[in-house]
DNA sequence: ACCTGAACACCGTTCAAGT
DNA sequence: ACCTGAACACCGTTCAAGT
């Protein structure tokens, strides 16, 4: 094993650097190879074609997303803080197109684990905890992905139009509106999940049944 | 105005055809030009560069999405049916990457209008109606975008694991799980929005206030 | 076995030249 | 004014040839 040779992890790390420095258009097989001082051939033998490289880069970046979570308060509050932290982490990705290169289905497990631990510690069953994690993750990834394609209008447009609710201005949304829309959406989801947890844990709801209306 | 010449709309229509026939990798400036029997130059003078063409294609495809909505039942039920219809429409797009090329911020206005009309007919104020449309649209576009990158496991995995709730299996989700997750998410959002509408319409909630906790 | 130089078949984009 | 042939500067990918 010659130490001069190039590893698969070296290639992915170099690709992440190229992505951060030159953007997604600058992330080419040739650029990654040139950064490592090799020909493009090792990329094809050790990682695969360009699509495989993009998958690997997405998995690497999503795997690095971490959400800290103090264990104070009821689980619903912890879940809301966790979701806000996940959104912050995803927004700071060098390229948000990796959110859709989600074939690394396990990539966000590192970010999810603290919430899963907190939910179990709060006494929730494992399947319900997994469900809550999955719904909040799915909603947050989707929100940030859509958010990346939105053009903001100037702030406080609802004052001009007279709207009293965030997102109520038909002419557009400001960046503070977007924050409020995300917060509302996450709160609605967590309220619904809370009620679901209460229903499933009460004996009258009938054990062994699937979800009501589900 | 020579009738032999090529129009901007012709270019976009040809691009949509190329996308449907050859996929997103086959959608090239040269292929669109060749389909029209012209050189690539007219594309650059009449539409712009490739990114502008992709924007135009995305806007065209999203503009064609239509959601039918009968006006039976309370607005919350209509909203749920509308959201399910929107998901169906978005899932049938020839390439779901257009969901992220969302710079045509008005592209889904045609699909949104029936819901907006129904909400107004149900007596909701304009700003709350716009807010509801925006939240449901945002959540659905995000869900479908994420959904496009998910690898399903075989159906009914929760039976093997013993999970009783959709999305509760830590090893993966089946396609019926995904349907159930979307339905749950939309129902939670509509329930939250319903409560919000009730609070804002009751005199005791205090007129002129912003949203509670918002 | 693993790497390189060179090539192939494409791209997006633009130029001088035509009409 | 508008289009074309041809070119430029790249791509992703793979080949025969080296070591």
mmCIF file of N, CA, C and O in Angstrom, chain A residues 14-24 26-27 35 94:
data_model
loop_
_atom_site.group_PDB
_atom_site.id
_atom_site.type_symbol
_atom_site.label_atom_id
_atom_site.label_comp_id
_atom_site.label_asym_id
_atom_site.label_seq_id
_atom_site.Cartn_x
_atom_site.Cartn_y
_atom_site.Cartn_z
ATOM 1 N N UNK A 14 -11.567 16.006 -1.257
ATOM 2 C CA UNK A 14 -11.163 16.985 -2.269
ATOM 3 C C UNK A 14 -12.380 17.525 -3.009
ATOM 4 O O UNK A 14 -12.465 18.729 -3.307
ATOM 5 N N UNK A 15 -13.341 16.659 -3.280
ATOM 6 C CA UNK A 15 -14.550 17.112 -3.973
ATOM 7 C C UNK A 15 -15.321 18.118 -3.125
ATOM 8 O O UNK A 15 -15.835 19.115 -3.646
ATOM 9 N N UNK A 16 -15.375 17.874 -1.810
ATOM 10 C CA UNK A 16 -16.061 18.828 -0.927
ATOM 11 C C UNK A 16 -15.345 20.177 -0.952
ATOM 12 O O UNK A 16 -15.987 21.242 -1.019
ATOM 13 N N UNK A 17 -14.000 20.132 -0.942
ATOM 14 C CA UNK A 17 -13.257 21.399 -0.991
ATOM 15 C C UNK A 17 -13.523 22.140 -2.295
ATOM 16 O O UNK A 17 -13.731 23.358 -2.297
ATOM 17 N N UNK A 18 -13.500 21.405 -3.391
ATOM 18 C CA UNK A 18 -13.769 22.055 -4.683
ATOM 19 C C UNK A 18 -15.166 22.656 -4.685
ATOM 20 O O UNK A 18 -15.373 23.790 -5.154
ATOM 21 N N UNK A 19 -16.133 21.921 -4.146
ATOM 22 C CA UNK A 19 -17.501 22.438 -4.093
ATOM 23 C C UNK A 19 -17.563 23.728 -3.289
ATOM 24 O O UNK A 19 -18.191 24.705 -3.707
ATOM 25 N N UNK A 20 -16.897 23.751 -2.135
ATOM 26 C CA UNK A 20 -16.953 24.952 -1.292
ATOM 27 C C UNK A 20 -16.249 26.136 -1.950
ATOM 28 O O UNK A 20 -16.662 27.282 -1.785
ATOM 29 N N UNK A 21 -15.172 25.858 -2.694
ATOM 30 C CA UNK A 21 -14.393 26.962 -3.237
ATOM 31 C C UNK A 21 -14.942 27.460 -4.564
ATOM 32 O O UNK A 21 -14.915 28.658 -4.843
ATOM 33 N N UNK A 22 -15.404 26.528 -5.385
ATOM 34 C CA UNK A 22 -15.778 26.943 -6.741
ATOM 35 C C UNK A 22 -17.255 26.749 -7.054
ATOM 36 O O UNK A 22 -17.679 27.025 -8.185
ATOM 37 N N UNK A 23 -18.018 26.286 -6.079
ATOM 38 C CA UNK A 23 -19.446 26.124 -6.317
ATOM 39 C C UNK A 23 -19.760 24.845 -7.073
ATOM 40 O O UNK A 23 -18.868 24.109 -7.498
ATOM 41 N N UNK A 24 -21.037 24.594 -7.262
ATOM 42 C CA UNK A 24 -21.448 23.323 -7.849
ATOM 43 C C UNK A 24 -21.084 23.260 -9.338
ATOM 44 O O UNK A 24 -20.826 22.172 -9.859
ATOM 45 N N UNK A 26 -18.392 24.412 -10.538
ATOM 46 C CA UNK A 26 -16.961 24.148 -10.598
ATOM 47 C C UNK A 26 -16.574 22.760 -10.134
ATOM 48 O O UNK A 26 -15.406 22.381 -10.215
ATOM 49 N N UNK A 27 -17.567 22.011 -9.621
ATOM 50 C CA UNK A 27 -17.279 20.656 -9.148
ATOM 51 C C UNK A 27 -17.277 19.698 -10.332
ATOM 52 O O UNK A 27 -18.315 19.153 -10.702
ATOM 53 N N UNK A 35 -6.886 18.750 -8.284
ATOM 54 C CA UNK A 35 -6.583 19.147 -6.909
ATOM 55 C C UNK A 35 -5.766 18.064 -6.204
ATOM 56 O O UNK A 35 -4.929 18.361 -5.338
ATOM 57 N N UNK A 94 -22.948 24.121 1.752
ATOM 58 C CA UNK A 94 -22.346 24.883 0.648
ATOM 59 C C UNK A 94 -23.219 24.862 -0.610
ATOM 60 O O UNK A 94 -23.175 25.802 -1.397
#
